[in-house]
Tab-separated table of C-alpha atoms in Angstrom:
chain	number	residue	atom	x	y	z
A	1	UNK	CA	0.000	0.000	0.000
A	2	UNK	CA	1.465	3.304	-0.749
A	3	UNK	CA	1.804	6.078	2.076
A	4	UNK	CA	3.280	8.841	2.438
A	5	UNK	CA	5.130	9.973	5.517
A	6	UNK	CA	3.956	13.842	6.316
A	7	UNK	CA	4.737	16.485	9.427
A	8	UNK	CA	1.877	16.846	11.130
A	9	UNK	CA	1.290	20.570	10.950
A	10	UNK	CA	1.712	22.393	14.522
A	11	UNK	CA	-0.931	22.050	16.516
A	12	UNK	CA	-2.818	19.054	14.545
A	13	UNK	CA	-2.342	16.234	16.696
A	14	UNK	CA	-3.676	18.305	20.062
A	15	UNK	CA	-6.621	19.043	18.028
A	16	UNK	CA	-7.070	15.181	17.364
A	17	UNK	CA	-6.600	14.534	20.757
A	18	UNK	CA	-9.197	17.356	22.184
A	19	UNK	CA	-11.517	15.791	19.828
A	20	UNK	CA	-11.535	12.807	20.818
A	21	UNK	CA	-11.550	13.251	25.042
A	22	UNK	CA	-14.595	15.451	24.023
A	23	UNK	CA	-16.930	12.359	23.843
A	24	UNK	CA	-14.922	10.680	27.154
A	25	UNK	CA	-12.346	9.953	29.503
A	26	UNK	CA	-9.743	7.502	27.898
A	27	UNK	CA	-6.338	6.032	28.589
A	28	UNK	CA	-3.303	6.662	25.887
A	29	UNK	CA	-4.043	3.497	24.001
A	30	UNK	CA	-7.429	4.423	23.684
A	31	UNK	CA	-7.172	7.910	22.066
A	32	UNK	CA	-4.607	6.255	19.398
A	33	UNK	CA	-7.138	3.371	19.101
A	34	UNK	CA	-9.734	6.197	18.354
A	35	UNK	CA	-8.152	8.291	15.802
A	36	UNK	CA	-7.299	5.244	13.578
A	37	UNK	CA	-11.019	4.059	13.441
A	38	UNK	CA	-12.160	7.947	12.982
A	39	UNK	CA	-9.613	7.829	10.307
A	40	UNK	CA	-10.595	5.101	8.467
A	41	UNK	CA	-7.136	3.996	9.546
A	42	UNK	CA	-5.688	6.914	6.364
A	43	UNK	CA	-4.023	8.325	9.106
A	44	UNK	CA	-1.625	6.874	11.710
A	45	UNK	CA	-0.038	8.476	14.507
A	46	UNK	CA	3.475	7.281	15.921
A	47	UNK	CA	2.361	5.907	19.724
A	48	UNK	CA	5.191	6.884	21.425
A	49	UNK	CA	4.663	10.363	20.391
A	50	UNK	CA	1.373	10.988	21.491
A	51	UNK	CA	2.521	11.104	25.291
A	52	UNK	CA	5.068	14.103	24.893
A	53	UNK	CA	1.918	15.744	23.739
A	54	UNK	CA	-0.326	14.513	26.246
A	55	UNK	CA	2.114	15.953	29.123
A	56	UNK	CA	2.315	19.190	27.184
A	57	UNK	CA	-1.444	19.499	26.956
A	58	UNK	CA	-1.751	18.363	30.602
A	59	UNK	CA	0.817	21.383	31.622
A	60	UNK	CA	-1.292	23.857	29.689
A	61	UNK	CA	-4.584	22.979	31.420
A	62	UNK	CA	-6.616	21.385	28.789
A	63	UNK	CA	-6.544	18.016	30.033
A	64	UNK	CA	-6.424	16.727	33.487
A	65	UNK	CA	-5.270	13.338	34.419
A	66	UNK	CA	-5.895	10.679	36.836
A	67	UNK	CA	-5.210	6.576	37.809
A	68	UNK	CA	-7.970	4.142	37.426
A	69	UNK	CA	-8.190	0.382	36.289
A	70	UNK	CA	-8.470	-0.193	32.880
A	71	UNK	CA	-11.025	-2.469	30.614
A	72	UNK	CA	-8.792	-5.530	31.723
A	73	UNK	CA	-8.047	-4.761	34.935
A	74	UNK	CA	-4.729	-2.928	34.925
A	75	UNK	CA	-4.010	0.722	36.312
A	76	UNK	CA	-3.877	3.182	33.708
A	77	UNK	CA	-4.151	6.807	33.653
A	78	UNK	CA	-7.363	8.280	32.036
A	79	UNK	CA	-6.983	11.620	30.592
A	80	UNK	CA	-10.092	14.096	30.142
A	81	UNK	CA	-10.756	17.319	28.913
A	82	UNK	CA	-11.085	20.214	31.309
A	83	UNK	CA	-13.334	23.815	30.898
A	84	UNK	CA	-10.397	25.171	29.203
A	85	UNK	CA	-9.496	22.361	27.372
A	86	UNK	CA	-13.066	22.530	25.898
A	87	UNK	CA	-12.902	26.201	24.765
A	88	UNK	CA	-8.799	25.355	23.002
A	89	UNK	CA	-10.970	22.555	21.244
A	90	UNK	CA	-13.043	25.282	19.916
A	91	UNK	CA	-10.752	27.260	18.773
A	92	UNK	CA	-8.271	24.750	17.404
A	93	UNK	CA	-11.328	23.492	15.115
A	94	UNK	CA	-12.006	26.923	14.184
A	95	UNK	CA	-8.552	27.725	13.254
A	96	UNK	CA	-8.370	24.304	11.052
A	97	UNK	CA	-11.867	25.194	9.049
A	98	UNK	CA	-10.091	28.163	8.577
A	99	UNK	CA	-7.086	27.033	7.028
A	100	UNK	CA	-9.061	24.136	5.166
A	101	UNK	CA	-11.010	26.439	3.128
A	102	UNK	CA	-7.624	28.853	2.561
A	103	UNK	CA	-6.155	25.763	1.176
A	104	UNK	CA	-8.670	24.683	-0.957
A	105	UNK	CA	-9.280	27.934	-2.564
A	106	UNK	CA	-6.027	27.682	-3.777
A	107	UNK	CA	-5.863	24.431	-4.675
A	108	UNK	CA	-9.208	25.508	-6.700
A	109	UNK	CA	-7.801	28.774	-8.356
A	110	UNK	CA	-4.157	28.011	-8.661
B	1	UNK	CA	17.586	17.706	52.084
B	2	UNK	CA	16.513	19.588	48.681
B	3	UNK	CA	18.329	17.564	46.604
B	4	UNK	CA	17.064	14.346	48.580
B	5	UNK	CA	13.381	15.720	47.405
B	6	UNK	CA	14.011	16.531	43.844
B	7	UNK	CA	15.398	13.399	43.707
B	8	UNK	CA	12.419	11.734	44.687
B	9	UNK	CA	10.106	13.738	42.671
B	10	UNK	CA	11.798	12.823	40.127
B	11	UNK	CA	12.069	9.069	40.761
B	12	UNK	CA	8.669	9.283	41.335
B	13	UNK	CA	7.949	10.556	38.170
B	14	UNK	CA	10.104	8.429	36.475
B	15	UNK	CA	7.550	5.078	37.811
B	16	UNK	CA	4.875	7.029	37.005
B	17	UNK	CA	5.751	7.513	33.043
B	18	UNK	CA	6.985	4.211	33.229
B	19	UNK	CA	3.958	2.420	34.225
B	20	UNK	CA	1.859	4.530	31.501
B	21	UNK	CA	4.295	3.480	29.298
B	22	UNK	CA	4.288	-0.026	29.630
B	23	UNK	CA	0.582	-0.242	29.780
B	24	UNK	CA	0.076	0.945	26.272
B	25	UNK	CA	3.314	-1.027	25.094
B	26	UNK	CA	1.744	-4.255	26.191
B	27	UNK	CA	-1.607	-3.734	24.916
B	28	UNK	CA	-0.134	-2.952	21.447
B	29	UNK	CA	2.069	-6.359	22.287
B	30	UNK	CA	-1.396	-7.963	22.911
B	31	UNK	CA	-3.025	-6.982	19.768
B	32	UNK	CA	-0.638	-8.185	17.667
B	33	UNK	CA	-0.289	-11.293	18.834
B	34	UNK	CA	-4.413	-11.484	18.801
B	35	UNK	CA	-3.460	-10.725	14.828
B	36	UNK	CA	-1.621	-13.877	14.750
B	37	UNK	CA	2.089	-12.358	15.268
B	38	UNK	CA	4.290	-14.388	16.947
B	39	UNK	CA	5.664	-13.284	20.353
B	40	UNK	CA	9.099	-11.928	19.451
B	41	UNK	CA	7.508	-10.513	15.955
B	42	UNK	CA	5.158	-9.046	17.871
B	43	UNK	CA	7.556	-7.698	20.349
B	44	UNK	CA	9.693	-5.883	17.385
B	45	UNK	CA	6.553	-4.649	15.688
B	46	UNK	CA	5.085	-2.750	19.206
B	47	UNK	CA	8.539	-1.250	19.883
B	48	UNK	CA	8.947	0.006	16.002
B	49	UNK	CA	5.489	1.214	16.279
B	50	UNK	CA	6.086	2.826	19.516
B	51	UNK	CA	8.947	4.610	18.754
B	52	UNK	CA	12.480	5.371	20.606
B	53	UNK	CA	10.769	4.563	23.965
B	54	UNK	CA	13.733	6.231	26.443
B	55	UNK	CA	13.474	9.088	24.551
B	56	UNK	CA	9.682	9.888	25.029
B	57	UNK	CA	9.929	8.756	28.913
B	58	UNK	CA	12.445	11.441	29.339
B	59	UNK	CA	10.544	13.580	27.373
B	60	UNK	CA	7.318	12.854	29.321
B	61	UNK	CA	9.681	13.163	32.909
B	62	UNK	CA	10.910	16.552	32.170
B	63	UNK	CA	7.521	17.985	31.425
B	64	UNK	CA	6.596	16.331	34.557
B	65	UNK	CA	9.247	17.442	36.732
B	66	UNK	CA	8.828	21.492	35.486
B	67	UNK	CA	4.921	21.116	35.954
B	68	UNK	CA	5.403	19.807	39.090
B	69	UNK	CA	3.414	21.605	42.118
B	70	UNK	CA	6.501	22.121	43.999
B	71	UNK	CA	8.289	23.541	41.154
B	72	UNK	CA	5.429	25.824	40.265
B	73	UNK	CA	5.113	27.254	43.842
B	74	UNK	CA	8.957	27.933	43.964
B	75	UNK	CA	8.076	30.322	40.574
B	76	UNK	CA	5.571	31.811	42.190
B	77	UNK	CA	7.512	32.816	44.938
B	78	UNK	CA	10.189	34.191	43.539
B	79	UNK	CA	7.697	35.957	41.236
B	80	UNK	CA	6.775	37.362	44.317
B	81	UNK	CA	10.341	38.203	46.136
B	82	UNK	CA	10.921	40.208	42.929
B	83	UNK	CA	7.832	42.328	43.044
B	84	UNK	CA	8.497	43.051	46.294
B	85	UNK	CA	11.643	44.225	45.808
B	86	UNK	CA	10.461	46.254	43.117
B	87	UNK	CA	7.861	47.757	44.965
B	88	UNK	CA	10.380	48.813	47.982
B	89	UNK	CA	13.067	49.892	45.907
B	90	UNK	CA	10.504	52.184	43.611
B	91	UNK	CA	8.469	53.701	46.805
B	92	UNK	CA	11.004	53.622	49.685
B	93	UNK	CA	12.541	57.154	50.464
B	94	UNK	CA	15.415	55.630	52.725
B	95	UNK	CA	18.329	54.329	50.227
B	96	UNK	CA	19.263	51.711	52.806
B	97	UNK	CA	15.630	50.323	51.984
B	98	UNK	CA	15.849	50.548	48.561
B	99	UNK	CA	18.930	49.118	48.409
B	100	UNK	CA	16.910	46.024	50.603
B	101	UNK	CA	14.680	46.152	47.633
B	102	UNK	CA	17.506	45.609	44.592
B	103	UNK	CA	19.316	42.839	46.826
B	104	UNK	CA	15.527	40.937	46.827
B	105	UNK	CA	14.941	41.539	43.032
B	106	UNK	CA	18.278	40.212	42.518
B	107	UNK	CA	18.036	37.032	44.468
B	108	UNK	CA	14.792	36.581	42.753
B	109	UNK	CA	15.939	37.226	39.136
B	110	UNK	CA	19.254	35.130	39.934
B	111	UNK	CA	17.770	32.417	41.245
B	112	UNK	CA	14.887	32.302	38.378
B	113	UNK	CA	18.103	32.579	35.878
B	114	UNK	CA	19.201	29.418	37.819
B	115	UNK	CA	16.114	27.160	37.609
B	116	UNK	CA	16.028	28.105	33.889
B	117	UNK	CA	19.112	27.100	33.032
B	118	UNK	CA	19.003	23.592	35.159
B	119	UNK	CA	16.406	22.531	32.807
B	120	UNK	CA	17.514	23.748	29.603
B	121	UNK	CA	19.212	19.823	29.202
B	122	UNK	CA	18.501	18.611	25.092
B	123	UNK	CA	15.857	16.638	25.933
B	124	UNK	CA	13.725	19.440	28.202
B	125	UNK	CA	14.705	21.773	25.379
B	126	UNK	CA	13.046	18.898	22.386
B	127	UNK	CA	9.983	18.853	25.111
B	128	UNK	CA	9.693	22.632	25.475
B	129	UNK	CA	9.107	23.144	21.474
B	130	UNK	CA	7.828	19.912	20.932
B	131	UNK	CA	9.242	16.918	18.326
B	132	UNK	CA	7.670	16.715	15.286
B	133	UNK	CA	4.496	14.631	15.590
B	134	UNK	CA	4.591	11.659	13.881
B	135	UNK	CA	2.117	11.282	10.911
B	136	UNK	CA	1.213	8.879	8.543
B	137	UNK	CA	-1.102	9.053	5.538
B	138	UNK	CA	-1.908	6.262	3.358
B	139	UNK	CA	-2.868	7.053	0.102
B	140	UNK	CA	-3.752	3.520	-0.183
B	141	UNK	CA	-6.811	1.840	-1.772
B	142	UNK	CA	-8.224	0.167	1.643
B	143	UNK	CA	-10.977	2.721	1.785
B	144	UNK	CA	-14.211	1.561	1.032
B	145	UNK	CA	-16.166	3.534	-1.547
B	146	UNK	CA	-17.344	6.336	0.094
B	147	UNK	CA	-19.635	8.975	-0.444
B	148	UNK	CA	-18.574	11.686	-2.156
B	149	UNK	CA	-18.318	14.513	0.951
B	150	UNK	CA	-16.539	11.118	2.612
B	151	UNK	CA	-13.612	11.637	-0.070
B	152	UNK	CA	-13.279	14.766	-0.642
B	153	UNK	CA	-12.762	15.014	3.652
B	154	UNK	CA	-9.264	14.781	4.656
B	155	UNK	CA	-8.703	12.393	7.372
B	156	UNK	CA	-7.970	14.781	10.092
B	157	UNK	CA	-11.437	16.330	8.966
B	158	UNK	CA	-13.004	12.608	9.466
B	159	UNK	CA	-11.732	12.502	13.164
B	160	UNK	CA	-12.483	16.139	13.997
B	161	UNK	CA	-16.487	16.059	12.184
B	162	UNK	CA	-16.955	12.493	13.919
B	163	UNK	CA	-19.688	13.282	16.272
C-alpha cells in the first residue's frame, strides 16, 4: 500500500486529541485506538509520540489526568478534557476550518 | 535535604511515566499477537510502532518534573520576592531600603536565571518546542467507496467532524 510519511502541521495532533476526550475519559491506548477508526485507519499516529503531547497538553490545562483500572483490569491513567481544554478545542477546530477552506481555494484557483 | 526531594520527585515521576508506558506497550504487544504475530515478531513490531521509547519517557519526565506543584510554587515565589523588591526599591525614600529592595529583586531574578538554566538539558529543550508529531497518511486503496463529501474530507477532517 502506498503512504506517504507527512509532518503533522503544529498544533494538529492536540486538536485530534481534544476531539476525541470530548466524547470521554480515555487512557493513551485508547485515544490512538480512536483516531485510527475515525480515520478510516488513512491516518496513523506514531504511539510513542502521542505522550510528549499529552504531558504538554496536561501542563497547559486542557486536560487533566488521573489513575484508574483499565477495561482488563490494569491501572492506567485516564486523561479528560477540562473547561479550558473545551474552549482550546473550539478554537483549534475553528482555526483548522479556517485554514481548510484557505487551502482549498487555492488548490481551486491556482 | 533539597536535593534528597528533587530526587524523589523525580524518581517518582520516572515510575509514574513508566507504568503509563508499559501499559500501552503491552496492549499494542497484545493486539498483535491477537493478529496472529508471533511473540518476538510481535515484540519488534510494538517497539517500532512505539517509537524510541527512552526518549519519550524522558521527554514525558521533564515535562513532569517542570509542571510539578513544587516547582510551580517555587516560581511563584520568587515571582513574588521580585515584586516586592520592586515595589520597595521604587516607593522607599530611605536608600538603605531601597537598596533592601535591589538585593531581593536580585536574588529573585538570579535564582529564576538558575532554575532556567538547570532545565535547559537537550531533551527538556526537544519537550519545550515539541518533536515533530509523527504522521502517517496512506494514500492507499483500503478505503471503502465512500460517499462523495466522505472523499473529498481529509482524514484529520473525518476525526475532527466524527460526532
Amino acid at each position: 500500500m502506498a503512504s506517504a510519511r507527512t509532518d503533522l502541521m503544529q498544533g494538529t495532533l492536540e486538536l485530534l486529541i481534544l476531539k476525541t476526550l470530548a466524547r470521554e475519559s480515555m487512557h493513551g491506548y485508547g485515544i490512538v485506538q480512536r483516531i485510527h477508526e475515525a480515520a478510516e485507519d488513512l491516518l496513523k499516529i506514531e504511539d510513542g509520540s502521542l505522550y510528549p503531547a499529552l504531558y504538554r497538553m496536561e501542563e497547559r490545562g486542557w486536560i487533566q489526568s488521573e489513575w484508574g483500572l483499565s477495561e482488563n483490569n490494569r491501572r492506567a491513567k485516564f486523561y479528560q478534557l477540562t473547561r479550558r481544554g473545551r474552549k482550546q478545542l473550539e478554537a483549534e477546530r475553528a482555526n483548522w476550518e479556517r485554514i481548510s477552506q484557505a487551502v482549498n481555494r487555492v488548490l481551486q484557483t491556482a | 535535604m533539597t536535593h534528597l526531594f528533587k530526587r524523589f520527585a523525580r524518581t517518582a515521576i520516572n515510575f509514574e511515566v513508566e507504568e503509563e508506558l508499559r501499559f500501552h506497550i503491552e496492549l499494542l504487544r497484545r493486539e498483535y499477537i491477537r493478529q496472529g504475530l508471533s511473540p518476538e515478531a510481535a515484540q519488534g513490531a510494538t517497539l517500532k510502532r512505539f517509537g524510541d521509547l527512552e526518549h519519550i519517557k524522558n521527554q514525558c519526565v521533564e515535562i513532569s518534573r517542570r509542571s510539578h506543584p513544587c516547582m510551580r510554587a517555587l516560581k511563584s515565589f520568587l515571582l513574588l520576592v521580585f515584586l516586592t523588591g520592586f515595589l520597595v526599591r521604587v516607593f522607599s525614600a530611605d536608600a538603605d531600603v531601597r537598596q533592601i529592595g535591589n538585593m531581593l529583586m536580585a536574588v529573585a531574578a538570579l535564582s529564576r536565571l538558575l532554575l532556567y538554566a538547570r532545565g535547559l538539558s537537550p531533551s527538556s529543550f526537544l519537550s519545550r518546542t515539541g518533536t515533530p508529531s509523527r504522521l502517517i497518511l496512506h494514500a492507499g486503496s483500503q478505503t471503502p467507496v465512500a460517499a462523495d463529501h466522505e472523499r473529498t474530507r481529509t482524514p484529520v477532517e473525518r476525526v475532527i467532524s466524527d460526532e
